[in-house]
Each structure stands twice: as C-alpha cells, then as structure tokens.
Short mmCIF file of C-alpha atoms in Angstrom, two decimals:
data_model
loop_
_atom_site.label_atom_id
_atom_site.label_comp_id
_atom_site.label_asym_id
_atom_site.label_seq_id
_atom_site.Cartn_x
_atom_site.Cartn_y
_atom_site.Cartn_z
CA MET A 1 -46.15 -7.17 18.70
CA SER A 2 -45.31 -9.84 16.10
CA ILE A 3 -41.72 -10.69 15.20
CA ARG A 4 -42.26 -9.57 11.61
CA ARG A 5 -43.82 -6.29 12.76
CA CYS A 6 -40.86 -5.69 15.09
CA CYS A 7 -38.38 -6.44 12.31
CA ASN A 8 -40.24 -4.08 9.95
CA LEU A 9 -39.86 -1.28 12.49
CA ILE A 10 -36.17 -2.03 12.91
CA LEU A 11 -35.61 -1.98 9.15
CA THR A 12 -37.47 1.31 8.77
CA PHE A 13 -35.47 2.86 11.59
CA SER A 14 -32.20 1.69 10.01
CA ILE A 15 -33.07 3.24 6.66
CA VAL A 16 -34.12 6.54 8.22
CA ILE A 17 -30.94 7.14 10.21
CA SER A 18 -28.26 5.41 8.13
CA GLY A 19 -27.38 8.55 6.19
CA ALA A 20 -27.45 10.91 9.15
CA ALA A 21 -23.70 11.54 9.10
CA ALA A 22 -21.01 10.43 6.67
CA TYR A 23 -18.29 10.44 9.35
CA SER A 24 -19.91 8.41 12.12
CA CYS A 25 -17.43 6.17 13.91
CA THR A 26 -18.14 4.06 16.98
CA ILE A 27 -15.44 3.90 19.67
CA GLY A 28 -14.66 2.38 23.04
CA ALA A 29 -11.98 2.94 25.68
CA PHE A 30 -11.55 0.03 28.10
CA GLY A 31 -9.46 0.58 31.21
CA PRO A 32 -7.25 -2.08 32.88
CA SER A 33 -9.95 -3.00 35.42
CA ALA A 34 -12.24 -4.20 32.60
CA THR A 35 -9.78 -6.30 30.59
CA ALA A 36 -8.68 -9.89 31.05
CA ASP A 37 -4.96 -9.12 31.43
CA GLY A 38 -4.97 -5.62 32.91
CA ARG A 39 -3.97 -3.92 29.65
CA PRO A 40 -5.94 -0.89 28.40
CA ILE A 41 -7.65 -1.26 25.02
CA LEU A 42 -8.90 1.34 22.54
CA TRP A 43 -11.32 0.37 19.78
CA LYS A 44 -12.56 2.29 16.75
CA ASN A 45 -14.86 1.29 13.89
CA ARG A 46 -14.04 3.87 11.24
CA ASP A 47 -17.07 5.09 9.24
CA VAL A 48 -16.14 7.40 6.36
CA LYS A 49 -16.88 7.89 2.67
CA ASN A 50 -13.44 6.92 1.35
CA PRO A 51 -13.00 3.11 1.32
CA ASP A 52 -9.25 3.16 0.67
CA GLN A 53 -7.55 2.57 4.02
CA GLU A 54 -3.89 1.93 4.79
CA MET A 55 -1.45 1.76 7.68
CA ARG A 56 1.71 3.83 7.88
CA TYR A 57 4.88 4.06 9.96
CA PHE A 58 6.06 7.53 11.06
CA ASP A 59 9.52 8.30 12.47
CA ARG A 60 9.98 12.08 12.26
CA GLY A 61 8.76 13.23 15.65
CA ARG A 62 9.72 12.89 19.27
CA TYR A 63 8.28 9.36 19.13
CA ARG A 64 7.93 6.85 16.33
CA PHE A 65 4.41 5.59 15.73
CA ILE A 66 2.11 3.55 13.47
CA ALA A 67 -1.31 4.78 12.45
CA ASN A 68 -4.29 4.30 10.17
CA VAL A 69 -4.46 6.70 7.21
CA TYR A 70 -6.31 7.15 3.96
CA ALA A 71 -4.40 5.65 1.01
CA GLY A 72 -1.67 8.09 0.04
CA GLU A 73 -2.11 10.29 3.11
CA THR A 74 1.00 11.57 4.90
CA LEU A 75 -0.25 14.25 7.34
CA ASP A 76 -3.53 13.33 9.04
CA VAL A 77 -3.82 10.08 10.99
CA TRP A 78 -6.96 8.49 12.40
CA ALA A 79 -5.91 5.97 15.06
CA GLY A 80 -2.55 4.68 16.24
CA ILE A 81 0.02 3.98 18.94
CA ASN A 82 3.55 5.26 19.56
CA GLU A 83 6.72 3.77 21.04
CA ALA A 84 6.04 5.42 24.41
CA GLY A 85 2.88 3.32 24.80
CA PHE A 86 0.53 6.25 24.13
CA ALA A 87 -2.43 5.54 21.83
CA ILE A 88 -5.26 7.61 20.41
CA MET A 89 -8.40 7.37 18.25
CA ASN A 90 -11.56 9.44 17.79
CA SER A 91 -15.15 9.80 16.67
CA ASN A 92 -16.86 12.96 15.42
CA SER A 93 -19.33 14.59 17.79
CA TYR A 94 -22.37 16.41 16.42
CA ASN A 95 -23.95 17.82 19.59
CA ILE A 96 -21.18 20.10 20.87
CA GLY A 97 -19.81 23.28 19.35
CA GLY A 98 -17.55 26.26 19.93
CA ARG A 99 -18.72 28.04 23.09
CA ALA A 100 -16.07 28.37 25.78
CA ALA A 101 -16.06 29.52 29.38
CA THR A 102 -14.65 32.85 28.18
CA GLY A 103 -17.30 33.19 25.50
CA HIS A 104 -14.54 33.27 22.87
CA LYS A 105 -15.29 31.66 19.53
CA PRO A 106 -12.47 31.75 16.96
CA ARG A 107 -13.03 32.94 13.44
CA LYS A 108 -13.23 30.15 10.86
CA GLN A 109 -10.11 31.46 9.10
CA ASP A 110 -8.16 31.17 12.36
CA ILE A 111 -8.92 27.46 12.79
CA ASP A 112 -6.39 25.05 11.29
CA ALA A 113 -6.21 22.22 13.82
CA ASP A 114 -8.40 19.38 12.59
CA ASP A 115 -8.74 16.05 14.35
CA GLY A 116 -6.35 14.23 12.01
CA ASN A 117 -3.64 16.88 12.58
CA ILE A 118 -4.17 16.74 16.34
CA MET A 119 -3.81 12.96 16.49
CA HIS A 120 -0.62 13.15 14.40
CA LEU A 121 0.77 15.76 16.81
CA ALA A 122 -0.24 13.69 19.81
CA LEU A 123 1.34 10.45 18.58
CA ALA A 124 4.54 12.23 17.58
CA ASN A 125 4.90 14.17 20.85
CA CYS A 126 2.82 12.78 23.74
CA SER A 127 3.74 9.97 26.12
CA THR A 128 0.96 10.37 28.69
CA VAL A 129 -2.72 11.19 28.90
CA ASP A 130 -1.87 14.34 30.85
CA GLU A 131 0.47 15.52 28.10
CA PHE A 132 -2.39 15.09 25.64
CA ALA A 133 -4.60 17.18 27.93
CA SER A 134 -1.93 19.90 27.82
CA LEU A 135 -1.95 19.73 24.02
CA LEU A 136 -5.72 20.28 24.01
CA ASP A 137 -5.29 23.16 26.47
CA SER A 138 -2.92 24.85 24.03
CA LEU A 139 -5.46 24.48 21.24
CA ASN A 140 -8.46 25.85 23.13
CA ARG A 141 -7.62 29.44 22.22
CA VAL A 142 -6.61 28.67 18.64
CA GLY A 143 -9.65 26.48 18.14
CA ARG A 144 -10.21 23.03 16.72
CA GLU A 145 -11.87 22.63 13.36
CA THR A 146 -14.01 19.58 14.20
CA PRO A 147 -15.69 18.70 17.52
CA VAL A 148 -14.69 15.11 18.37
CA ASN A 149 -14.45 12.53 21.13
CA PHE A 150 -10.77 11.56 21.55
CA GLY A 151 -10.00 8.22 23.21
CA VAL A 152 -6.50 7.78 24.67
CA PHE A 153 -4.40 5.59 26.95
CA ASP A 154 -0.78 5.62 28.08
CA ALA A 155 1.79 3.11 29.31
CA SER A 156 0.66 3.53 32.93
CA GLY A 157 -2.77 2.17 31.99
CA ARG A 158 -4.55 5.48 32.39
CA THR A 159 -7.45 5.53 29.92
CA ALA A 160 -9.73 8.44 29.06
CA ILE A 161 -12.08 10.04 26.57
CA PHE A 162 -11.89 13.78 25.91
CA GLU A 163 -15.07 15.30 24.51
CA ALA A 164 -13.41 18.17 22.63
CA ALA A 165 -15.50 21.02 21.27
CA ASN A 166 -13.93 23.77 19.15
CA THR A 167 -12.61 25.76 22.12
CA TYR A 168 -13.03 23.62 25.25
CA TYR A 169 -13.22 19.98 26.33
CA ARG A 170 -14.56 17.67 29.03
CA ARG A 171 -12.48 14.76 30.29
CA TYR A 172 -13.81 11.34 31.36
CA ASP A 173 -11.45 8.82 32.97
CA ALA A 174 -12.18 5.09 32.73
CA ASP A 175 -11.01 4.47 36.30
CA GLN A 176 -13.79 6.77 37.51
CA GLU A 177 -16.45 4.65 35.80
CA SER A 178 -18.06 1.75 37.67
CA LEU A 179 -17.20 -0.77 34.93
CA GLY A 180 -13.97 0.87 33.79
CA ILE A 181 -15.27 1.40 30.24
CA LEU A 182 -16.17 4.38 28.05
CA VAL A 183 -18.24 4.09 24.87
CA ARG A 184 -19.14 6.80 22.38
CA ALA A 185 -20.80 7.08 18.98
CA ASN A 186 -21.19 10.54 17.42
CA TYR A 187 -22.36 12.65 20.30
CA SER A 188 -20.85 13.74 23.59
CA TYR A 189 -22.34 13.04 26.99
CA HIS A 190 -22.08 16.69 28.04
CA GLY A 191 -23.65 17.99 24.82
CA ASP A 192 -27.28 18.62 23.97
CA THR A 193 -29.80 15.78 24.04
CA ILE A 194 -31.20 16.46 20.57
CA ARG A 195 -28.35 15.72 18.18
CA GLN A 196 -27.37 12.32 19.57
CA THR A 197 -26.19 10.86 16.29
CA GLY A 198 -25.53 7.13 16.51
CA ARG A 199 -27.45 6.58 19.75
CA GLY A 200 -28.48 3.12 18.55
CA ARG A 201 -24.86 2.13 17.88
CA HIS A 202 -23.79 3.47 21.27
CA ASP A 203 -26.51 1.55 23.10
CA ARG A 204 -25.80 -1.68 21.20
CA ALA A 205 -22.05 -1.39 21.92
CA TRP A 206 -22.78 -0.83 25.61
CA GLN A 207 -25.13 -3.81 25.60
CA LEU A 208 -22.37 -6.05 24.22
CA VAL A 209 -19.51 -4.71 26.33
CA ALA A 210 -21.03 -4.18 29.78
CA PRO A 211 -21.54 -7.84 30.80
CA VAL A 212 -18.05 -8.75 29.60
CA ALA A 213 -16.55 -5.81 31.50
CA ARG A 214 -18.35 -6.88 34.69
CA ARG A 215 -16.47 -10.18 34.46
CA ARG A 216 -13.24 -8.32 33.62
CA GLN A 217 -12.94 -10.39 30.47
CA ILE A 218 -12.59 -7.85 27.63
CA THR A 219 -9.92 -9.07 25.21
CA PRO A 220 -8.71 -7.91 21.80
CA GLU A 221 -10.28 -11.04 20.28
CA PHE A 222 -13.67 -10.16 21.76
CA VAL A 223 -13.41 -6.60 20.46
CA MET A 224 -12.52 -7.73 16.94
CA ARG A 225 -14.71 -10.78 16.51
CA VAL A 226 -17.80 -9.64 18.40
CA LEU A 227 -17.85 -5.87 18.79
CA ALA A 228 -16.23 -4.62 15.58
CA ARG A 229 -18.24 -7.02 13.41
CA ASP A 230 -21.61 -6.62 15.10
CA MET A 231 -24.70 -6.24 12.90
CA GLY A 232 -27.35 -6.36 15.57
CA SER A 233 -29.17 -3.63 17.45
CA VAL A 234 -30.92 -3.17 20.77
CA GLY A 235 -34.04 -5.29 20.42
CA PHE A 236 -32.81 -7.26 17.40
CA ASP A 237 -30.02 -9.84 17.72
CA PRO A 238 -29.41 -12.00 14.63
CA TYR A 239 -26.74 -14.13 16.33
CA PRO A 240 -25.57 -16.82 16.08
CA LEU A 241 -25.26 -16.55 12.31
CA PRO A 242 -26.63 -17.41 9.86
CA PHE A 243 -29.88 -15.60 10.56
CA TYR A 244 -32.85 -17.86 9.89
CA GLY A 245 -35.56 -15.31 9.36
CA CYS A 246 -36.88 -12.37 7.35
CA VAL A 247 -36.59 -8.68 8.17
CA GLY A 248 -39.14 -6.50 6.41
CA GLU A 249 -38.94 -6.99 2.65
CA LEU A 250 -35.38 -8.32 2.72
CA PRO A 251 -34.72 -11.82 1.35
CA PHE A 252 -34.54 -14.72 3.77
CA GLY A 253 -31.34 -14.74 5.82
CA HIS A 254 -30.50 -11.08 5.14
CA VAL A 255 -30.09 -8.46 7.88
CA PRO A 256 -30.08 -4.66 7.53
CA ALA A 257 -26.67 -3.09 8.16
CA GLY A 258 -27.19 0.57 7.35
CA SER A 259 -26.95 1.81 10.94
CA THR A 260 -25.35 -1.03 12.87
CA ILE A 261 -21.92 -0.90 14.53
CA CYS A 262 -20.42 -2.69 11.52
CA ARG A 263 -22.25 -1.19 8.57
CA THR A 264 -22.13 -0.03 4.98
CA THR A 265 -19.80 2.91 5.66
CA THR A 266 -17.45 1.07 8.03
CA ARG A 267 -14.09 1.07 6.24
CA SER A 268 -11.73 -0.32 8.88
CA ALA A 269 -11.34 -1.13 12.55
CA GLU A 270 -8.40 -0.31 14.81
CA ILE A 271 -7.69 -1.93 18.18
CA MET A 272 -4.82 -0.52 20.26
CA VAL A 273 -3.54 -2.59 23.20
CA GLY A 274 -1.38 -1.04 25.89
CA PRO A 275 1.56 -2.63 27.73
CA LYS A 276 0.97 -4.74 30.81
CA PRO A 277 1.51 -2.96 34.15
CA GLY A 278 5.20 -2.52 34.87
CA VAL A 279 6.27 -3.74 31.43
CA SER A 280 8.18 -1.79 28.77
CA PRO A 281 6.05 0.58 26.64
CA ALA A 282 7.49 -1.25 23.62
CA SER A 283 5.10 -4.12 24.36
CA GLY A 284 2.16 -1.92 23.34
CA MET A 285 0.74 -2.87 19.96
CA MET A 286 -2.29 -2.61 17.72
CA TYR A 287 -4.42 -4.72 15.42
CA VAL A 288 -5.87 -3.34 12.22
CA MET A 289 -8.74 -4.72 10.16
CA LEU A 290 -8.28 -2.90 6.84
CA GLY A 291 -11.46 -2.67 4.82
CA PRO A 292 -14.86 -3.78 6.13
CA PRO A 293 -14.28 -5.50 9.51
CA GLU A 294 -16.77 -8.28 8.79
CA THR A 295 -14.62 -9.52 5.89
CA SER A 296 -11.16 -8.42 7.03
CA VAL A 297 -8.51 -10.44 8.86
CA PRO A 298 -6.92 -8.63 11.84
CA ILE A 299 -3.21 -7.91 11.45
CA PRO A 300 -0.95 -7.24 14.48
CA LEU A 301 1.61 -4.42 14.40
CA TRP A 302 4.26 -3.06 16.74
CA VAL A 303 6.04 0.27 16.39
CA ASN A 304 9.31 -1.59 16.89
CA GLY A 305 8.56 -3.53 13.69
CA GLY A 306 9.29 -0.44 11.59
CA PRO A 307 7.70 0.26 8.18
CA VAL A 308 4.58 -1.81 7.56
CA PRO A 309 4.40 -4.41 4.75
CA GLU A 310 3.17 -3.49 1.28
CA HIS A 311 -0.03 -5.48 1.90
CA LEU A 312 -0.95 -2.71 4.35
CA ASP A 313 0.69 0.25 2.60
CA GLY A 314 0.87 -0.33 -1.14
CA PRO A 315 2.13 1.97 -3.89
CA GLU A 316 -1.47 3.04 -4.53
CA ARG A 317 -3.71 1.08 -2.17
CA ALA A 318 -3.40 -1.71 0.36
CA ARG A 319 -4.15 -5.14 -1.08
CA LEU A 320 -5.70 -6.42 2.15
CA CYS A 321 -8.15 -3.53 2.04
CA ASP A 322 -9.04 -4.31 -1.60
CA GLU A 323 -9.59 -7.98 -0.76
CA ALA A 324 -11.90 -7.15 2.14
CA ILE A 325 -13.92 -4.82 -0.11
CA ALA A 326 -14.30 -7.63 -2.65
CA LEU A 327 -15.48 -10.06 0.03
CA ARG A 328 -18.02 -7.53 1.27
CA ALA A 329 -19.43 -7.28 -2.26
CA TYR A 330 -19.93 -11.05 -2.16
CA THR A 331 -21.92 -10.80 1.08
CA ARG A 332 -24.05 -7.93 -0.28
CA SER A 333 -25.08 -9.39 -3.59
CA GLU A 334 -28.63 -7.96 -3.84
CA PRO A 335 -28.33 -4.66 -5.79
CA GLN A 336 -31.81 -3.51 -4.74
CA TYR A 337 -30.81 -3.82 -1.05
CA PRO A 338 -27.30 -2.31 -0.82
CA ASP A 339 -27.38 -2.22 3.00
CA ALA A 340 -28.51 -5.83 3.40
CA VAL A 341 -26.05 -8.57 4.35
CA ASN A 342 -26.57 -12.17 3.28
CA THR A 343 -25.66 -13.90 6.53
CA PHE A 344 -25.22 -17.27 4.83
CA SER A 345 -22.59 -15.76 2.53
CA LEU A 346 -21.02 -13.96 5.47
CA CYS A 347 -20.73 -17.24 7.39
CA ARG A 348 -18.83 -18.77 4.47
CA VAL A 349 -16.36 -15.88 4.55
CA LEU A 350 -15.92 -15.97 8.33
CA SER A 351 -15.39 -19.73 8.23
CA ALA A 352 -12.75 -19.32 5.53
CA VAL A 353 -10.71 -16.79 7.53
CA ALA A 354 -11.28 -18.28 11.00
CA SER A 355 -8.23 -20.54 10.87
CA ALA A 356 -5.91 -17.70 9.84
CA GLU A 357 -7.30 -15.49 12.61
CA SER A 358 -6.82 -18.19 15.23
CA ILE A 359 -3.23 -18.76 14.14
CA ILE A 360 -2.53 -15.02 14.27
CA PHE A 361 -3.99 -14.64 17.78
CA SER A 362 -2.06 -17.71 18.95
CA ARG A 363 1.23 -16.44 17.53
CA VAL A 364 0.75 -13.05 19.17
CA ARG A 365 0.08 -14.67 22.56
CA GLN A 366 3.12 -16.90 22.13
CA LEU A 367 5.37 -13.96 21.22
CA GLU A 368 4.09 -11.89 24.14
CA ALA A 369 4.74 -14.79 26.52
CA GLU A 370 8.28 -15.22 25.22
CA ARG A 371 8.99 -11.47 25.08
CA PRO A 372 6.98 -9.78 27.85
CA GLU A 373 9.14 -6.67 27.47
CA GLY A 374 8.04 -6.41 23.83
CA PRO A 375 9.25 -8.14 20.67
CA GLY A 376 12.48 -7.24 18.93
CA ALA A 377 12.34 -5.41 15.64
CA ASP A 378 12.88 -8.53 13.52
CA GLU A 379 10.38 -10.60 15.52
CA ALA A 380 7.69 -7.93 15.32
CA ALA A 381 8.16 -7.37 11.60
CA ALA A 382 8.21 -11.11 10.88
CA LEU A 383 4.92 -11.76 12.67
CA THR A 384 3.22 -8.89 10.86
CA VAL A 385 4.44 -10.22 7.50
CA LEU A 386 3.35 -13.75 8.40
CA SER A 387 -0.10 -12.48 9.40
CA CYS A 388 -0.48 -10.66 6.07
CA ARG A 389 0.49 -13.81 4.21
CA LEU A 390 -1.99 -15.93 6.19
CA ALA A 391 -4.73 -13.40 5.48
CA ILE A 392 -4.05 -13.35 1.74
CA GLU A 393 -3.87 -17.15 1.57
CA SER A 394 -7.19 -17.54 3.37
CA VAL A 395 -8.89 -15.17 0.93
CA GLU A 396 -7.35 -16.84 -2.11
CA ASN A 397 -8.38 -20.27 -0.82
CA PHE A 398 -11.92 -19.01 -0.30
CA TRP A 399 -12.26 -17.85 -3.89
CA GLU A 400 -10.57 -20.98 -5.24
CA HIS A 401 -13.04 -23.26 -3.49
CA PHE A 402 -16.00 -20.98 -4.09
CA TYR A 403 -15.69 -20.80 -7.84
CA SER A 404 -13.74 -23.57 -9.55
CA PRO A 405 -15.69 -24.96 -12.53
CA LYS A 406 -14.12 -27.81 -14.45
CA SER A 407 -14.72 -26.16 -17.82
CA ASP A 408 -15.38 -22.77 -19.37
CA SER A 409 -12.31 -21.35 -17.78
CA ALA A 410 -8.78 -20.12 -18.40
CA PRO A 411 -6.39 -22.39 -20.32
CA ALA A 412 -3.10 -23.69 -18.97
CA GLY A 413 0.15 -21.87 -19.51
CA ARG A 414 -1.21 -18.31 -19.07
CA PRO A 415 -1.00 -17.48 -15.34
CA ASN A 416 -1.43 -13.73 -15.87
CA ILE A 417 -4.67 -13.71 -17.84
CA VAL A 418 -5.82 -10.66 -15.87
CA PRO A 419 -4.11 -8.58 -13.13
CA ALA A 420 -5.00 -9.63 -9.58
CA VAL A 421 -6.38 -6.14 -8.91
CA SER A 422 -7.77 -3.94 -11.67
CA ARG A 423 -8.69 -0.29 -11.25
CA GLY A 424 -10.76 1.76 -13.66
CA SER A 425 -10.30 -0.61 -16.58
CA VAL A 426 -9.58 -4.32 -16.93
CA VAL A 427 -6.95 -5.80 -19.28
CA ILE A 428 -7.64 -9.43 -20.21
CA SER A 429 -5.00 -11.42 -22.09
CA LEU A 430 -6.53 -13.61 -24.79
CA PRO A 431 -5.21 -17.14 -25.34
CA GLU A 432 -4.30 -17.98 -28.91
CA GLY A 433 -7.38 -18.65 -31.00
CA MET A 434 -9.81 -17.17 -28.43
CA HIS A 435 -11.50 -13.80 -28.71
CA ARG A 436 -14.65 -14.21 -26.59
CA VAL A 437 -14.89 -14.17 -22.77
CA ARG A 438 -17.61 -13.92 -20.16
CA VAL A 439 -17.27 -12.04 -16.85
CA CYS A 440 -19.31 -13.14 -13.82
CA ASP A 441 -19.75 -11.62 -10.37
CA ALA A 442 -19.42 -13.46 -7.07
CA ALA A 443 -23.05 -14.53 -7.22
CA GLY A 444 -22.45 -16.26 -10.57
CA ARG A 445 -24.34 -13.66 -12.60
CA THR A 446 -22.96 -12.62 -15.98
CA VAL A 447 -22.00 -8.94 -15.90
CA ALA A 448 -20.39 -8.76 -19.34
CA GLU A 449 -19.76 -10.77 -22.48
CA LEU A 450 -16.74 -9.42 -24.33
CA VAL A 451 -15.83 -10.10 -27.93
CA GLY A 452 -12.55 -9.09 -29.52
CA ARG A 453 -11.36 -9.26 -33.09
CA SER A 454 -9.70 -12.33 -34.52
CA GLY A 455 -5.97 -12.14 -33.86
CA ASP A 456 -6.25 -9.80 -30.85
CA THR A 457 -3.98 -10.72 -27.95
CA GLN A 458 -5.91 -8.79 -25.30
CA LEU A 459 -9.17 -7.05 -24.48
CA VAL A 460 -9.31 -3.71 -22.65
CA TRP A 461 -12.65 -3.41 -20.88
CA LYS A 462 -13.90 -0.26 -19.18
CA PRO A 463 -16.87 -1.38 -17.06
CA ASP A 464 -19.84 0.94 -16.83
CA GLY A 465 -21.45 1.07 -13.40
CA LEU A 466 -19.67 -2.03 -12.08
CA GLY A 467 -19.24 -2.01 -8.29
CA ALA A 468 -16.14 -2.99 -6.37
CA GLY A 469 -15.81 -6.72 -5.83
CA ARG A 470 -14.40 -10.06 -6.92
CA TYR A 471 -15.14 -11.07 -10.53
CA PHE A 472 -14.39 -14.13 -12.66
CA VAL A 473 -13.25 -14.42 -16.29
CA ARG A 474 -14.50 -17.52 -18.06
CA PHE A 475 -13.19 -18.72 -21.43
CA PRO A 476 -15.53 -20.93 -23.51
CA GLY A 477 -14.08 -24.35 -24.25
CA ALA A 478 -11.13 -24.12 -21.84
CA ALA A 479 -10.47 -26.98 -19.46
CA ARG A 480 -9.16 -25.32 -16.32
CA ARG A 481 -10.38 -23.11 -13.54
CA ALA A 482 -11.71 -19.61 -13.98
CA VAL A 483 -9.43 -16.65 -13.30
CA SER A 484 -10.65 -14.20 -10.67
CA PHE A 485 -9.67 -10.61 -10.02
CA VAL A 486 -10.61 -7.75 -7.71
CA TYR A 487 -12.13 -4.76 -9.49
CA ILE A 488 -12.04 -1.29 -7.94
CA PRO A 489 -13.85 1.51 -9.87
#
C-alpha cells in the first residue's frame, strides 16, 4: 500500500470517529514499578465541549485539595490531589451500564452521584485507595449517574483503576500488571467489545508508554511532552515534527487531530505525582496544562501552596487557558480543515515555550531535592507563581517576535489600545486624529476593517463568526508595533 493511500485511510478513519463522544478523555495510571523515581503518576487528557478550564483550591473537607474545574465551578471536580497524598481522575466509559450482581438497577430519579461529585467527595474525604473503594461500595445501591473509569493512587504508592458502572465496579491494580501501568480511553476492559470508544487513542497511548515502562523510565516530563501532546496514531507517526508530508487532502505539513490523544476537543491535561516511598504525603503534587496541551505550559501545584494564582483561577476565566486557546488557533489556521494542525506553526510555538518549561521542570527538581518532605507553603506558592509568570512571558515573547511590523501599527503613548483579553465584543481606543483600523488574525489575514466617525475616541466592535484566537490591531500611518489581543467569543 502506498504512503499516500495509507494516509488517506488514516484521515478518513479520523473523520469518522472524531465525533463519537463529546466527553472522551484518555487516561493512564502508572505504578511505582514503572516510573523513574518510584512515585506513582496519574495522567488525564480532558476532552469536553467547554474550553474554559481552571484550577481551584478546596479547604472545607476532611482534607484540603487542589483540582481541575470548569471556569466558575465550585462543586464538581475532574482531577486532583489532596494533602493526604490521594489523587484521582477519570474517563467516561461507554460500554458498561447499570446491571449489578443483585439485578438491581436504580430509578433515574434516585441517581444523584455523578462522577464530578464523586471525585470531590473522594478528594475531600479519602486518604487511601481502599477508602475510595469503600466510597464506591456505598454508592453501588444508590447508583452512579455516569459509568466511568476512575484512576487513583495514594501515599503508599498503591495505584489502581476502578471501572465503575452505575451499580457495580471492577478494580484493576497496577502492581498486578506486568508493566505496572494501566491505560484507558472511553471503554472498560470488562465491558462489551462493541462500544469500545477511543480504541485508537488507547492503543496509541499503550504504544508510547509500554517501552518506557519496561525501562522503568516514566517521568512527568515524558507524560506531558510526549504523551499528553501526541498527535500520532498506530500506523502513523508524524514525529519528529515538523511533518514533511501530506495526509489526504490536507495541506503540506498538516496532520489530522480529530481523534488523536491530543485533539480538537482536548481542553486540558492533568498529571498527578505521588510522594516518594516513605516520604511525607505533602510532597505529592500535580502539574496542570490549562487549555490545549499542545500549546499550554505545564504549571506545578502543591496543596500546601494554598489558593492558586489568578492566572489559573481568574474572576471569569483563567488567563493561561485563554492564551493556550489563542495559540491553538494559530496552529489551526485553515478554516476548511478545523481538525488539521500545521506542524510548522506548532513547532514555532513549542520552541517558544521550551525554555520556560525546562526552567519549570528544573526548579521543581531542585525544590524536591532541597525539601524531600515537601515544600513549605511559601515555597510552593512562590514556585507556582513563578511558573505562571514564565508561561505568560514565553507566550508574550512569541507574539512579539511573530508579528512586529515597523509600520502600520499602534502609536506611542497609548499602552491600553485594546484589552489583553476581549470577550464577546472588542473595545479599541482610537489615537487622536485616527478613526480607521485593520484587524488581522495570526496568519496575517485581514478579518475586519473598522471605520469610526471623526472625533470618536473608541470603536466598539462585535465580531460576527470570529473564532477564539490571537488577533492584531493595525493603525495606518503609525510607526510602532501592532497591538495584539486574545478574543474569546
């Protein structure tokens, strides 16, 4: 079979299955025997409809914890770790249901325990994997609203996945697996063999992880940089990037990402890392990649650090999430192929953030070496804040170097020409004597030419059909750089 024929089949397959399920996360649970330093690791690529992701600190239960949430959410949580060293995440499962050994199936109106509620309860109250099993036992009779695969670990290193149907569950322990790893997409191993949603993602994740696990070399860096960002599939590996080839009808250098591990609906990635054997549970931590993982910088967090910075939990949305969404728009600049990634553009982004990432990983290793029992509150909070600042600076530097014409741009003396992030509508301040501006997207294409009335001091623009991304305001005749902003519909 020719390479082009093979790529055509891959592209067709991606298009067919990409919309199979809106909530289709990919997860992995890696026990101590598979990791480089003997610490358990949980990984989740979160695939949902809502792009607005945040992190939040909770302190009103038996244990304090940090967790991923939707922007503005206060009840459900979707992945996190608590001060006892217990961590949890999940993926929906579409091939198991509500039958139980007793034959009991609860009425729909009796079911009120959804997966987000359950994970909140677990983080607030559980310290061990066995305690989580007891929580699931208590819910078997009441019933769970959504069948899911829960991944968990505790401070002892015990790591497991619970395939939880509405009224029963099956438990799989990592230490009972030959490689010490557990991988799931959106089906359960004990379920039927027909509705195996995400089988391609599962198989690709296993393909990437298994050889590293055999060498006992799984690290958080590997999970974030290789696994969470992967856009390949079994039988098609575009790495190393950029991809020098054509897939189907896609432009040169573009790869389809509608059904890959990191794909169009991937909104964040969470990586929980347990404490080392015999070390305080307070040394457990997590990394979060808010927004699309391929354009997001990982930020480290510890429960001991307290409330998370505003960059991760803003008044409305998290800025780091908005910035990652804007960068994704830059890498997917062909409107007729919304699931296609320009790997040359993606390489520019990854190169721009690589230094910040390396500094963050180095600082975390240094802090863990100096404080093996876990960082103090001030140290933990300071490193999280520093990491947020490094991430923002790397993104700002990228845009500054990407688009900095010597003319046709904003005049001096007006630093706030347009808000850094605009939602719904865009307010553009007009320099004295100017009433015409041009707005361009990240590909340099003009998306709007706006004309105000003589004497106006600002333009209020309500874009029609404009997607989320980074845009640039250019002022005819001005002698300084263009002003950019992130637009969120």
